[in-house]
CSV table of C-alpha atoms in Angstrom, one decimal:
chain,number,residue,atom,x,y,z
A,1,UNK,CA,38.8,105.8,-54.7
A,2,UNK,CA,39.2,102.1,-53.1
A,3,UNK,CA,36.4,100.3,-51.7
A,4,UNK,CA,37.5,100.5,-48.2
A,5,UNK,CA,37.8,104.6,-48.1
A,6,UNK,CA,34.1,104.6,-49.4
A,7,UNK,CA,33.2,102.3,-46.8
A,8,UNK,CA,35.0,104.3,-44.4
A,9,UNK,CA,33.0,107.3,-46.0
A,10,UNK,CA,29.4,105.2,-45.7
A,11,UNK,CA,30.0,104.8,-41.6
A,12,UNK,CA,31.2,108.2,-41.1
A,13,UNK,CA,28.4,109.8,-43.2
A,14,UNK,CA,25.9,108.0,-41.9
A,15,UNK,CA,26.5,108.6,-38.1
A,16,UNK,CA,27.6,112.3,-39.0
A,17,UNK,CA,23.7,112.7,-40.3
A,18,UNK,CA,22.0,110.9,-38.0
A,19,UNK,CA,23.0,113.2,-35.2
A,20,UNK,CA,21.9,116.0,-37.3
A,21,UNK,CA,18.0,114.8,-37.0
A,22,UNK,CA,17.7,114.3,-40.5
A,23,UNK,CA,15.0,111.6,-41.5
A,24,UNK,CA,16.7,108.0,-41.2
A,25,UNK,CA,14.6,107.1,-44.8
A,26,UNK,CA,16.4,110.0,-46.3
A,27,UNK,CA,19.8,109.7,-44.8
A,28,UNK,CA,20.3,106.7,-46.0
A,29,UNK,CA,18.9,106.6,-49.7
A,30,UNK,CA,20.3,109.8,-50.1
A,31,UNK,CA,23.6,108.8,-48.9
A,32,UNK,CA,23.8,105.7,-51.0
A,33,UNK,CA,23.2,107.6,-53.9
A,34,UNK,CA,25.5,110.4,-53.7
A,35,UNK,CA,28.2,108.0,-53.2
A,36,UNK,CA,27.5,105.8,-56.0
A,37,UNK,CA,27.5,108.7,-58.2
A,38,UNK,CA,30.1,110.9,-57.2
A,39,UNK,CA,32.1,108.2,-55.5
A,40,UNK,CA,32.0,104.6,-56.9
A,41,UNK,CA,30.4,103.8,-60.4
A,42,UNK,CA,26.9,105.7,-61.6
A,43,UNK,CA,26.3,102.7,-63.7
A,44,UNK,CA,26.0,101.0,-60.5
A,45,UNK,CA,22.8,103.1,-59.8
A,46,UNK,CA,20.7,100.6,-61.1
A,47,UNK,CA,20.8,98.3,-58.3
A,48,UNK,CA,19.3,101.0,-56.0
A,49,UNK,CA,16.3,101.3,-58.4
A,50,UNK,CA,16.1,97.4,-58.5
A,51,UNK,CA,16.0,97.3,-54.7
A,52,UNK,CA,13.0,99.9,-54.8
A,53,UNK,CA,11.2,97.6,-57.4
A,54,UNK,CA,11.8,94.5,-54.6
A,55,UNK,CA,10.5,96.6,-52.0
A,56,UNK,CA,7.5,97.6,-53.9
A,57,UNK,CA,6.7,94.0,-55.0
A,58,UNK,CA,7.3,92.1,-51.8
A,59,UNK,CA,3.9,90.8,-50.9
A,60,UNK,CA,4.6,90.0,-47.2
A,61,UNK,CA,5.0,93.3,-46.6
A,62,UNK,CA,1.0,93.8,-47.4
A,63,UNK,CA,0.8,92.8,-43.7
A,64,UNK,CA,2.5,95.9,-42.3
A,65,UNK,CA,-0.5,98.1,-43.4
A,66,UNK,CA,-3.1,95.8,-42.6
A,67,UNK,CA,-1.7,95.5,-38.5
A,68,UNK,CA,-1.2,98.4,-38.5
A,69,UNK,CA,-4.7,99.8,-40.1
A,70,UNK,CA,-6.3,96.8,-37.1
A,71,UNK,CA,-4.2,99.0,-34.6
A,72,UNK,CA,-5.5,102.3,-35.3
A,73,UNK,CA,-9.5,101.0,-35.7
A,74,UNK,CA,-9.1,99.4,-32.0
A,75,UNK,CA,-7.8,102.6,-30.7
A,76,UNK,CA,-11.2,104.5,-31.2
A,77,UNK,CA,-13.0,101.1,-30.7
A,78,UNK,CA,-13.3,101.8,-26.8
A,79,UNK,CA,-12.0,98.5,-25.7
A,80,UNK,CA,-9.2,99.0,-24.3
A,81,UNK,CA,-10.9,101.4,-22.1
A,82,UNK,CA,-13.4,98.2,-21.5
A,83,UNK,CA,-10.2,96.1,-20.5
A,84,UNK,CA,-8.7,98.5,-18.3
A,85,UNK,CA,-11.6,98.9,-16.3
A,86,UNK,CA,-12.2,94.7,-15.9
A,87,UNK,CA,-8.3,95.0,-14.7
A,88,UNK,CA,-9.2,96.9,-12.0
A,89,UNK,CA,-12.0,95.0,-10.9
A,90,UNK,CA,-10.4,92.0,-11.0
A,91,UNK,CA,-7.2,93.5,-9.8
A,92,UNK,CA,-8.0,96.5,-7.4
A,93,UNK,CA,-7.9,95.1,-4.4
A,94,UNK,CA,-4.2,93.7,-4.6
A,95,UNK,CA,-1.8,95.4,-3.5
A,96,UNK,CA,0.2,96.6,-6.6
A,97,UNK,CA,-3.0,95.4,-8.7
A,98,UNK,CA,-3.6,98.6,-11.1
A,99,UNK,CA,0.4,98.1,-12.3
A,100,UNK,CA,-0.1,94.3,-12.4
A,101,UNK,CA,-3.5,94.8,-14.4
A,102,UNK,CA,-1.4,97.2,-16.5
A,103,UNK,CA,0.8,94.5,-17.7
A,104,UNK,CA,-1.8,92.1,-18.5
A,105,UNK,CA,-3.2,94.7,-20.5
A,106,UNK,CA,-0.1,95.7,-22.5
A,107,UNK,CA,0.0,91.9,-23.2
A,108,UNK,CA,-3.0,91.6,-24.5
A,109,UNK,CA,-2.9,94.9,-26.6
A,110,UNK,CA,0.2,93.2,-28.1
A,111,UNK,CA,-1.3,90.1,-29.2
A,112,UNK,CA,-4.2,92.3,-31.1
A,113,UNK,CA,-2.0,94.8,-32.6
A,114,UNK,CA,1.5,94.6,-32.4
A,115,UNK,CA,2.1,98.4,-32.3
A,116,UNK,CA,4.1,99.6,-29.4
A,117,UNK,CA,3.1,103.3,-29.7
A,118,UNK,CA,-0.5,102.4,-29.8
A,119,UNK,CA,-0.1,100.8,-26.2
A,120,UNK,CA,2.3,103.3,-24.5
A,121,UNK,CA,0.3,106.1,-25.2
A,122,UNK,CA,-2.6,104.4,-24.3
A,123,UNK,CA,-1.6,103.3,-21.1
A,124,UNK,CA,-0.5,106.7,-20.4
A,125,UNK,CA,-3.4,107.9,-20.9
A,126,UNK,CA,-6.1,105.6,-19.2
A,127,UNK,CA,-3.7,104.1,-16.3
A,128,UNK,CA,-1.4,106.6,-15.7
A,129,UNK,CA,-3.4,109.1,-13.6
A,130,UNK,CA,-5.2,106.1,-11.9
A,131,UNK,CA,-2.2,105.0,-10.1
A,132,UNK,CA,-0.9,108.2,-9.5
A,133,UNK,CA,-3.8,109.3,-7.7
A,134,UNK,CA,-4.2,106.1,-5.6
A,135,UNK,CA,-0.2,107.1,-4.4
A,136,UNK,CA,1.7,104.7,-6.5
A,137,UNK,CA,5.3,106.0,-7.0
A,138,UNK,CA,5.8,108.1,-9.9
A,139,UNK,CA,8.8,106.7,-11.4
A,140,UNK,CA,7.0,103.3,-11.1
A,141,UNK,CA,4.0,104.2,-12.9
A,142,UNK,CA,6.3,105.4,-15.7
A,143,UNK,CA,8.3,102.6,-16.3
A,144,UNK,CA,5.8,100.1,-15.8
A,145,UNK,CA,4.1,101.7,-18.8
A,146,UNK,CA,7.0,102.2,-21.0
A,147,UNK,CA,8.1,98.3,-20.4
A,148,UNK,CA,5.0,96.9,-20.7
A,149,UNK,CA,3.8,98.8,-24.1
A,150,UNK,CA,7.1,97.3,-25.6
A,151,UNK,CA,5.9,93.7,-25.3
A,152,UNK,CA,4.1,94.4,-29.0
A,153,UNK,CA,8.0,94.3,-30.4
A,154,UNK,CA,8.1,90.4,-29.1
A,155,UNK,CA,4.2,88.9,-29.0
A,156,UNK,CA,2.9,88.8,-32.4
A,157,UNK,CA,1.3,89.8,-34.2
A,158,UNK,CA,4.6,92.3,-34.2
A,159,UNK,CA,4.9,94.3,-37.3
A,160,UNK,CA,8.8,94.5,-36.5
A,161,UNK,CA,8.8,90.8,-36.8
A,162,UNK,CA,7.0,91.0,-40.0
A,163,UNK,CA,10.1,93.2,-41.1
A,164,UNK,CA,12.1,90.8,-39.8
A,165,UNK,CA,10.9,88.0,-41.3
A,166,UNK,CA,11.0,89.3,-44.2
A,167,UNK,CA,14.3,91.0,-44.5
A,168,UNK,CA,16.0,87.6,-43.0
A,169,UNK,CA,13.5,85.2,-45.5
A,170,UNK,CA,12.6,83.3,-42.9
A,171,UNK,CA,9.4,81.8,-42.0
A,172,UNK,CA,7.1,84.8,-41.1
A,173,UNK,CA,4.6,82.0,-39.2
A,174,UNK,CA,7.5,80.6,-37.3
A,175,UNK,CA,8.9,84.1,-36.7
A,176,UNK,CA,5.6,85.1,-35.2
A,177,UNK,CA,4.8,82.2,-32.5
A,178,UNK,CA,8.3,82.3,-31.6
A,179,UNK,CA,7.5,85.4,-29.5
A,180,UNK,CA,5.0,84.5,-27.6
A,181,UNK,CA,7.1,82.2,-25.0
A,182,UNK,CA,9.8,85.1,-24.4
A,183,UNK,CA,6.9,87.6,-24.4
A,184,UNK,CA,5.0,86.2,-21.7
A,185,UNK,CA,8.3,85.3,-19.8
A,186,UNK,CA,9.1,89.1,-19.9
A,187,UNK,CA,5.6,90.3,-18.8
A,188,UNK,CA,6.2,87.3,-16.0
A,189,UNK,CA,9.3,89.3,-14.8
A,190,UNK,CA,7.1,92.7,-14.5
A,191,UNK,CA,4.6,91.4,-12.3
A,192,UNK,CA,7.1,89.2,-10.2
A,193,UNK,CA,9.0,93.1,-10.3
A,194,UNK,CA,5.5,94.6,-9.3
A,195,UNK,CA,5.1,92.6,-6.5
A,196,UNK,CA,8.3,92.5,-5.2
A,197,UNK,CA,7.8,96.4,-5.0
A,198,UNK,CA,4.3,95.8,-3.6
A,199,UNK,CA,5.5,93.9,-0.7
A,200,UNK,CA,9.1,95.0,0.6
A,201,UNK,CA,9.2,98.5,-0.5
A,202,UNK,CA,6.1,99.4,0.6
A,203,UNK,CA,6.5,103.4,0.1
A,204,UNK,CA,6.1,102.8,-3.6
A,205,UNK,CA,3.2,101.3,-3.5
A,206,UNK,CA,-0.4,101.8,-1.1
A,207,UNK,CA,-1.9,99.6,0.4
A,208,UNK,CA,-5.5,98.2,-1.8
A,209,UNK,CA,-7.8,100.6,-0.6
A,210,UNK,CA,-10.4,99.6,-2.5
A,211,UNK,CA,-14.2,98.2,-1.4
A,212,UNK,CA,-15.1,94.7,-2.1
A,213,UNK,CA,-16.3,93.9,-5.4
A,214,UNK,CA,-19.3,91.0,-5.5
A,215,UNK,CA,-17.8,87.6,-7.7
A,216,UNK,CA,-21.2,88.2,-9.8
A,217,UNK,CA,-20.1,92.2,-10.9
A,218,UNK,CA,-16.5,90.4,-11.6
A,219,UNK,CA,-17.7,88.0,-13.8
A,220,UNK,CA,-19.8,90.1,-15.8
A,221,UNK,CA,-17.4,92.6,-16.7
A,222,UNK,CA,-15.5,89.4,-18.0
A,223,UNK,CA,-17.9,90.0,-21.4
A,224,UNK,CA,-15.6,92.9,-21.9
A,225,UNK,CA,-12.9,90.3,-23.0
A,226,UNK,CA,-14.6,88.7,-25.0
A,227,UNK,CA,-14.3,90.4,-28.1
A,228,UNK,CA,-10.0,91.2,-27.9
A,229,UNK,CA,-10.0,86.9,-27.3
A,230,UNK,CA,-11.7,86.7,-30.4
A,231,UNK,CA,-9.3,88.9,-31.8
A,232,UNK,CA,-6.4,87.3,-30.9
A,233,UNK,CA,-7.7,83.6,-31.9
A,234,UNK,CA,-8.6,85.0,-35.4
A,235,UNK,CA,-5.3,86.3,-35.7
A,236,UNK,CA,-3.1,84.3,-33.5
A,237,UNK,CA,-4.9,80.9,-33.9
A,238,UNK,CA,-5.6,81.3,-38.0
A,239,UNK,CA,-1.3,81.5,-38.5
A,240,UNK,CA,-0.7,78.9,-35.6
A,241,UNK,CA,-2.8,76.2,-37.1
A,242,UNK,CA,-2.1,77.2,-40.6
A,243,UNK,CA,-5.6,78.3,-41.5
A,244,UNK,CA,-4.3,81.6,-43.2
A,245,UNK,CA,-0.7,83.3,-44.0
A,246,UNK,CA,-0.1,85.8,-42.1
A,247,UNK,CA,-0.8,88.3,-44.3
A,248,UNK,CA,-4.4,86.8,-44.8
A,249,UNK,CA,-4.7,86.8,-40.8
A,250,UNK,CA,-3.7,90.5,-40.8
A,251,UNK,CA,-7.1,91.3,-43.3
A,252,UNK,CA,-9.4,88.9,-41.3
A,253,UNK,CA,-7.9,91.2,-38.0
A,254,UNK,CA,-8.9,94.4,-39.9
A,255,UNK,CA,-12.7,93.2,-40.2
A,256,UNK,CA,-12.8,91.4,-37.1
A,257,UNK,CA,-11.8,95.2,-36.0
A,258,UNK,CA,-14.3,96.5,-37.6
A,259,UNK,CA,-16.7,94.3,-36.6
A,260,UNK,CA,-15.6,95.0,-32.9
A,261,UNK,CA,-16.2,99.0,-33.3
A,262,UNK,CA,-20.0,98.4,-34.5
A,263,UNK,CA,-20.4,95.9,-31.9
A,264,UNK,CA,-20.0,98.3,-29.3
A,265,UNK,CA,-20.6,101.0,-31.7
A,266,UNK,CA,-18.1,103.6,-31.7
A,267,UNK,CA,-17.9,102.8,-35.6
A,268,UNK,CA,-17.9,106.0,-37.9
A,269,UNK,CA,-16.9,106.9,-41.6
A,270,UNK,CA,-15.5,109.6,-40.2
A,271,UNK,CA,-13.2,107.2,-37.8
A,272,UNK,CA,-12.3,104.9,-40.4
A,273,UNK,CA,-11.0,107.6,-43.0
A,274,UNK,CA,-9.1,108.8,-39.9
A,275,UNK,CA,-7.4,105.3,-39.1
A,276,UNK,CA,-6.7,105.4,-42.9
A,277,UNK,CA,-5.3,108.3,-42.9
A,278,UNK,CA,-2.8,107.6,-40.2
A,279,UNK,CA,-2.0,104.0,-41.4
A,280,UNK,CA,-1.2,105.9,-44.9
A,281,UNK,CA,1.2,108.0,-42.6
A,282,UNK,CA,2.7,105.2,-40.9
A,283,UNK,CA,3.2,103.2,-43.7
A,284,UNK,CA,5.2,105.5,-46.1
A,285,UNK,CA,7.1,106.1,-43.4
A,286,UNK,CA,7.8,102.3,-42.8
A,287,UNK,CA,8.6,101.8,-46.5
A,288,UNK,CA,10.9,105.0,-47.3
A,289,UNK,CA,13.0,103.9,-44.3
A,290,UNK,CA,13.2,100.2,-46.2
A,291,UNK,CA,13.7,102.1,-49.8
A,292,UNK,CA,16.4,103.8,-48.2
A,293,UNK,CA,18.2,101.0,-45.8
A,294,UNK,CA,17.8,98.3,-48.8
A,295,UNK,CA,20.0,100.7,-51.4
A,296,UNK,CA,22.5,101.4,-48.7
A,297,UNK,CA,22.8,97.8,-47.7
A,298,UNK,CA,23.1,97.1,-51.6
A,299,UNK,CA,26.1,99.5,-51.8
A,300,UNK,CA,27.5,97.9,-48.3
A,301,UNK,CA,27.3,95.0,-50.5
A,302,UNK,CA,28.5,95.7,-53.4
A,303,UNK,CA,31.9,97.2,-52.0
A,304,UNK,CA,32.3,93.9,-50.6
A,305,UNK,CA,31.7,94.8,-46.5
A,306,UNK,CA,29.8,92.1,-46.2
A,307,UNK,CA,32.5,89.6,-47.4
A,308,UNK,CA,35.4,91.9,-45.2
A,309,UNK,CA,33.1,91.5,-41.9
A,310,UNK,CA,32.7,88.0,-41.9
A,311,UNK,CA,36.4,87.3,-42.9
A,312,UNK,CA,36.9,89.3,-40.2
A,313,UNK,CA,34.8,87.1,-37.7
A,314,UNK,CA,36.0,83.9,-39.1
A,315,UNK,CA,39.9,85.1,-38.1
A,316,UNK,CA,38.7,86.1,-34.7
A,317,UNK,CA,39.9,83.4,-32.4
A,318,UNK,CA,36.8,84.0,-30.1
A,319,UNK,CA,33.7,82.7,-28.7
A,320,UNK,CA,30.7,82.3,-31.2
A,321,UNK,CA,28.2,83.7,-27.8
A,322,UNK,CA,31.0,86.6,-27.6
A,323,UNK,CA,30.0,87.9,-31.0
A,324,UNK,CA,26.7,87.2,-30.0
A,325,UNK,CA,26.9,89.9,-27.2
A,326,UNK,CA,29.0,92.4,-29.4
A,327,UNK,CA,26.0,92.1,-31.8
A,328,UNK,CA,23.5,92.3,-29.1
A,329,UNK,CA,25.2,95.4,-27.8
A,330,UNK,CA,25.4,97.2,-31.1
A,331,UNK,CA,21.3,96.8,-31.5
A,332,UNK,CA,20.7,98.0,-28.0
A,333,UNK,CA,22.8,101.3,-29.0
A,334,UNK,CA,21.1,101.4,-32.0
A,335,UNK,CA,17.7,101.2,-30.3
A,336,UNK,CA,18.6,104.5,-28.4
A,337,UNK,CA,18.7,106.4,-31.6
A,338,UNK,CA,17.0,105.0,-34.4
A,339,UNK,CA,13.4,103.5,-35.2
A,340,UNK,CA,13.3,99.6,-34.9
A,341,UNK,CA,12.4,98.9,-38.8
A,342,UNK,CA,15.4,101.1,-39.9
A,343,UNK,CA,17.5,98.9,-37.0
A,344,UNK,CA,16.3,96.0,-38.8
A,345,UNK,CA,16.7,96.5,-42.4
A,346,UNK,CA,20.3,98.0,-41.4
A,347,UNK,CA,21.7,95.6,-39.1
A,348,UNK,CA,20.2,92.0,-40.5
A,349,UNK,CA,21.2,92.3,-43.7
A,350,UNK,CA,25.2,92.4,-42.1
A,351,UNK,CA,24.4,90.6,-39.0
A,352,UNK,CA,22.9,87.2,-40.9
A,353,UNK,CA,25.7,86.0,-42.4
A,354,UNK,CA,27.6,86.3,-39.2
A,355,UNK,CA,24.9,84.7,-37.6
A,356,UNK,CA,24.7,81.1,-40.5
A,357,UNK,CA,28.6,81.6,-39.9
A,358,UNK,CA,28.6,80.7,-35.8
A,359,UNK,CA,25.5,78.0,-36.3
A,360,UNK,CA,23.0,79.7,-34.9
A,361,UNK,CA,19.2,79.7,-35.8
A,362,UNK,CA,17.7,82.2,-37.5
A,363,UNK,CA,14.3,82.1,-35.8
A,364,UNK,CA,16.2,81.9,-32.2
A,365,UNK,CA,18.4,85.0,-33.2
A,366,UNK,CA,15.7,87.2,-34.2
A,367,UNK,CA,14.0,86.9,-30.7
A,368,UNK,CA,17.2,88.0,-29.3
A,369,UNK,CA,17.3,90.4,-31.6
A,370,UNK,CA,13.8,91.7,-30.5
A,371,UNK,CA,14.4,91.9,-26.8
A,372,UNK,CA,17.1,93.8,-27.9
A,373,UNK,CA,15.4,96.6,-29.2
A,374,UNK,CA,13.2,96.5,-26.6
A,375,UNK,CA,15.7,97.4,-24.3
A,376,UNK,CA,16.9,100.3,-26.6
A,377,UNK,CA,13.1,101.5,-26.8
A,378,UNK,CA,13.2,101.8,-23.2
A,379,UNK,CA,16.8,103.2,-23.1
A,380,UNK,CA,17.6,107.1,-22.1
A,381,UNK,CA,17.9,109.9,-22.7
A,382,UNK,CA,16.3,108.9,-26.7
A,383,UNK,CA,14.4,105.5,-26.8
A,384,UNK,CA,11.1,105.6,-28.6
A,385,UNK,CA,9.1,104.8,-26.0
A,386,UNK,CA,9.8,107.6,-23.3
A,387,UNK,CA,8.9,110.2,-26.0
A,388,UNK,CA,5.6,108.1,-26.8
A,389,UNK,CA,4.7,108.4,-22.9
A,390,UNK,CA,6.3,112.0,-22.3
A,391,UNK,CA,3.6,113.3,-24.5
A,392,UNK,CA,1.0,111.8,-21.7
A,393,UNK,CA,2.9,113.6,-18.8
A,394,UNK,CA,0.7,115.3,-16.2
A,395,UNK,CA,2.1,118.3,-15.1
A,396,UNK,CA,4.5,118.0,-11.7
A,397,UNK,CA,6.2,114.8,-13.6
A,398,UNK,CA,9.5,115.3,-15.6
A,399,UNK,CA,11.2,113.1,-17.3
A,400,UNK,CA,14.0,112.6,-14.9
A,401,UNK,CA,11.1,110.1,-13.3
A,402,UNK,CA,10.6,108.5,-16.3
A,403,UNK,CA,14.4,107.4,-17.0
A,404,UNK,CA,14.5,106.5,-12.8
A,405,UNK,CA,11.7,104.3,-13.8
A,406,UNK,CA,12.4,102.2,-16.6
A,407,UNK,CA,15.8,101.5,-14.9
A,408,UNK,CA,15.2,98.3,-13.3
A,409,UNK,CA,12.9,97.3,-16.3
A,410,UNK,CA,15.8,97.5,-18.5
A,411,UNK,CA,17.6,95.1,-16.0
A,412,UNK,CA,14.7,92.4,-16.3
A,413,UNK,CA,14.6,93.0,-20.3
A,414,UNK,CA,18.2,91.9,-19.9
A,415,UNK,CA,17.8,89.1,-18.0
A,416,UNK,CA,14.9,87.6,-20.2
A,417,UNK,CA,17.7,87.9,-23.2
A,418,UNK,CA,20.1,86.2,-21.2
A,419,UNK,CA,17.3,83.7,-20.0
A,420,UNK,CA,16.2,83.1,-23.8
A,421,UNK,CA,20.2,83.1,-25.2
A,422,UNK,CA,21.0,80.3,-22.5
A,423,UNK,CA,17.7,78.3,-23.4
A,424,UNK,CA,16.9,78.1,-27.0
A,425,UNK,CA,15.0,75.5,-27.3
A,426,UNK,CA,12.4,77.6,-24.7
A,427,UNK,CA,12.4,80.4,-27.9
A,428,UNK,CA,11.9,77.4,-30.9
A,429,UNK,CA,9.9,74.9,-29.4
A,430,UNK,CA,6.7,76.6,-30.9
A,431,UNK,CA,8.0,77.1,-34.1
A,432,UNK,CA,9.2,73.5,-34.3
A,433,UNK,CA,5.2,72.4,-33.6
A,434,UNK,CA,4.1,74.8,-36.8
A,435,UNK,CA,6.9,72.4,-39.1
C-alpha cells in the first residue's frame, strides 16, 4: 500500500477513535503499531521501541513529576485557603473584589504549581459559593474561575511548557520566563473584564457590602503570603538567575512544599503517600500519552508527511501570519477534545518545521501556542476545564451557565494572542535577558 493511503489511513483512524472515548495514550500507540505491522513494514517496528527508550531516558522530563508532586503537597497544605481569605480582606470591599481577588489568586497558584486542574477545582471550591452568596452572577463566577485556573498553561512553572520545551528542544529556562509577560497581560485583561462588569453592568455584580476592615488586620494577614513568595522566588528566581535547571528548581519546590505544610502543619505521612499516589497517577498518564504520540509521529515521519506538509506550505503562495492562524486554529480545535500534552507531542512535532520554514521563533511560537490551548481548555461543550469545575457545581447551576460564562473570556484569551502575535518582542524580551 503507498505511503499516502497509510497516511490517509493514520488521520482517519485516529479521529474515528478519538470520538469513540478511547484513551488518547492508547489510540495512538496502538494505532501506530497495527499499521506498521499489518500495513507498512514490521521491521520498521523498531523505531517505536527506540522512541519508548527516548522517552524513558529524557532527563528533562524528571520535572514533570516533581511540579506536579509540589502541586499536590500544596493542595492539602492549607494555603491557598490562607490566600483566599487575605483576597478578601484586601479586596472585599471593591466592588467586583472577590472575582478580582480570584484572579490574583489563580496567578499566583500558577506561578507555585503550574497545574491547571489543581486551581480550577480549587477555586471552585473555596470562591465559588462566596460570590454566589454575596449575589454575583452565576455565569460570572463560572467563567472567571475556569479562565483564571488556566493561567498555569502560560506562567511557569507550567508543566505543559516543560513538554514543550522538551518536545521542540528548545531552551526549557527560556521557555519558562517567556510566560510570564503574556500571563500577567491575560490575568490584566480579567480584571480590566471584572471591572468593567463591576461598574456598567451593575446587575452582575453587588454592590461591596462588606464592613471596614482596620489597615493593621490587613497587613497582618499579609504573613499569609509570605510563604507562596518564597515559593515562587525558589522556583521562579533559581531558573531566572540560573542558580539551578529547571529540573533542579522543580526538587527544591517539592521541599520548600514540604517545608510549607509543617510550617503551618497540615503535614502527614498519610498526606504525602497520598500526593504520591496521585502524582504516580498523573504521571503514567503524562508519559503513555508521550509513548504513544512519539511512535505515531515517528510513523508520520517515516512515511514522509512531514516532508509532504511542508512542501506543501512552501508552494502555498500565502502569508507566513496566514498559516500562523490556520495553525493556531487547528490547536484551539484540538484543545476542545484532547489533553494539552497529547496536543503537544502531536501537533509540534508537524508544526515546527513549518514554523523554522516561515522564520519564526521558537520560543515566541510556543507562547502562541499556549494561549491557544488555553482557549480550547475553556472551549464548549468538551474543554478540560469546564469538566474540572462542573464537578464543584452547587446544585441550581448547570452547565448551560458555565459555557454563558466563559464566553467573553474566550474573547480576551483571543485578543491576548493577537496582542502577543502582533508584539513579539513583548513575549521574548525575558528570554533574551536569560542569554
Amino acid at each position: 500500500m503507498s505511503a499516502n493511503m497509510i497516511l490517509a489511513l493514520m488521520f482517519g483512524g485516529l479521529t474515528a477513535l478519538m470520538l469513540t472515548g478511547l484513551p488518547i495514550a492508547f489510540v495512538l500507540g496502538g494505532l501506530s503499531l497495527f499499521l506498521t505491522v499489518t500495513l507498512w513494514n514490521p521491521d520498521s517496528v523498531i523505531i517505536l521501541v527506540l522512541q519508548i527508550f527516548d522517552t524513558m531516558r529524557s532527563e528533562p522530563l524528571l520535572a514533570v513529576p516533581l511540579y506536579i508532586l509540589m502541586a499536590a503537597i500544596l493542595q492539602r497544605s492549607g494555603v491557598i485557603e490562607d490566600l483566599y481569605r487575605v483576597m478578601g480582606l484586601w479586596f472585599g470591599r471593591l466592588r467586583g473584589g472577590l472575582a478580582i481577588g480570584t484572579v490574583i489568586i489563580c496567578v499566583v497558584m500558577a506561578a507555585m504549581t503550574g497545574v491547571v486542574g489543581a486551581a480550577v477545582t480549587s477555586m471552585g471550591v473555596l470562591a465559588m459559593p462566596e460570590m454566589l452568596r454575596r449575589k454575583y452572577d452565576a455565569s460570572l463566577v463560572a467563567g472567571t474561575i475556569c479562565a483564571a485556573g488556566t493561567l498555569g498553561v502560560l506562567i511557569p512553572p507550567s508543566v505543559l511548557t516543560i513538554v514543550y520545551a522538551v518536545t521542540a528542544q528548545v531552551s526549557i529556562g527560556k521557555m519558562l520566563i517567556a510566560g510570564v509577560v503574556p500571563g500577567l497581560l491575560l490575568a490584566g485583561l480579567y480584571i480590566l473584564y471584572i471591572l468593567y462588569v463591576a461598574y456598567f453592568q451593575r446587575g452582575r455584580i453587588p454592590p461591596a457590602a462588606q464592613q471596614p476592615v482596620s489597615m493593621r488586620l490587613k497587613w497582618l494577614s499579609l504573613r499569609a503570603v509570605v510563604i507562596p513568595a518564597l515559593l515562587i522566588v525558589l522556583v521562579l528566581g533559581s531558573i531566572f538567575l540560573g542558580i539551578a535547571t529547571p529540573t533542579e528548581a522543580a526538587a527544591v519546590g517539592v521541599v520548600g512544599a514540604v517545608l510549607a505544610s509543617l510550617a503551618r502543619r497540615k503535614f502527614s505521612w498519610a498526606g504525602l503517600a497520598d500526593a504520591g499516589v496521585q502524582t504516580l497517577r498523573v504521571t503514567a498518564m503524562i508519559l503513555w500519552i508521550t509513548i504513544g504520540a512519539k511512535a505515531y509521529v515517528a510513523i508520520f515521519t517515516g512515511l514522509g508527511g512531514a516532508d509532504t506538509l511542508i512542501a506543501l506550505i512552501r508552494d502555498l503562495d500565502v502569508n507566513a501570519y496566514l498559516v500562523l492562524a490556520v495553525m493556531m486554529l487547528i490547536l484551539i480545535f484540538l484543545g476542545t477534545c484532547l489533553d494539552e500534552i497529547g496536543i503537544i507531542l502531536l501537533t509540534v512535532p508537524v508544526f515546527l518545521p513549518i514554523v523554522k520554514l516561515l522564520g519564526f521563533d521558537e520560543i515566541w511560537f510556543g507562547v502562541l501556542y499556549a494561549i491557544s490551548i488555553q482557549v480550547g481548555y475553556i472551549s464548549p461543550p468538551f474543554g478540560y476545564s469546564l469538566f474540572y469545575i462542573r464537578a464543584t457545581l452547587p446544585e441550581g447551576i448547570g452547565i448551560g451557565t458555565v459555557y454563558r460564562g466563559v464566553v467573553p473570556f474566550m474573547g480576551l484569551q483571543v485578543l491576548a494572542l493577537l496582542i502577543c502575535a502582533a508584539l513579539p518582542g513583548m513575549v521574548t524580551w525575558l528570554p533574551r535577558m536569560m542569554g
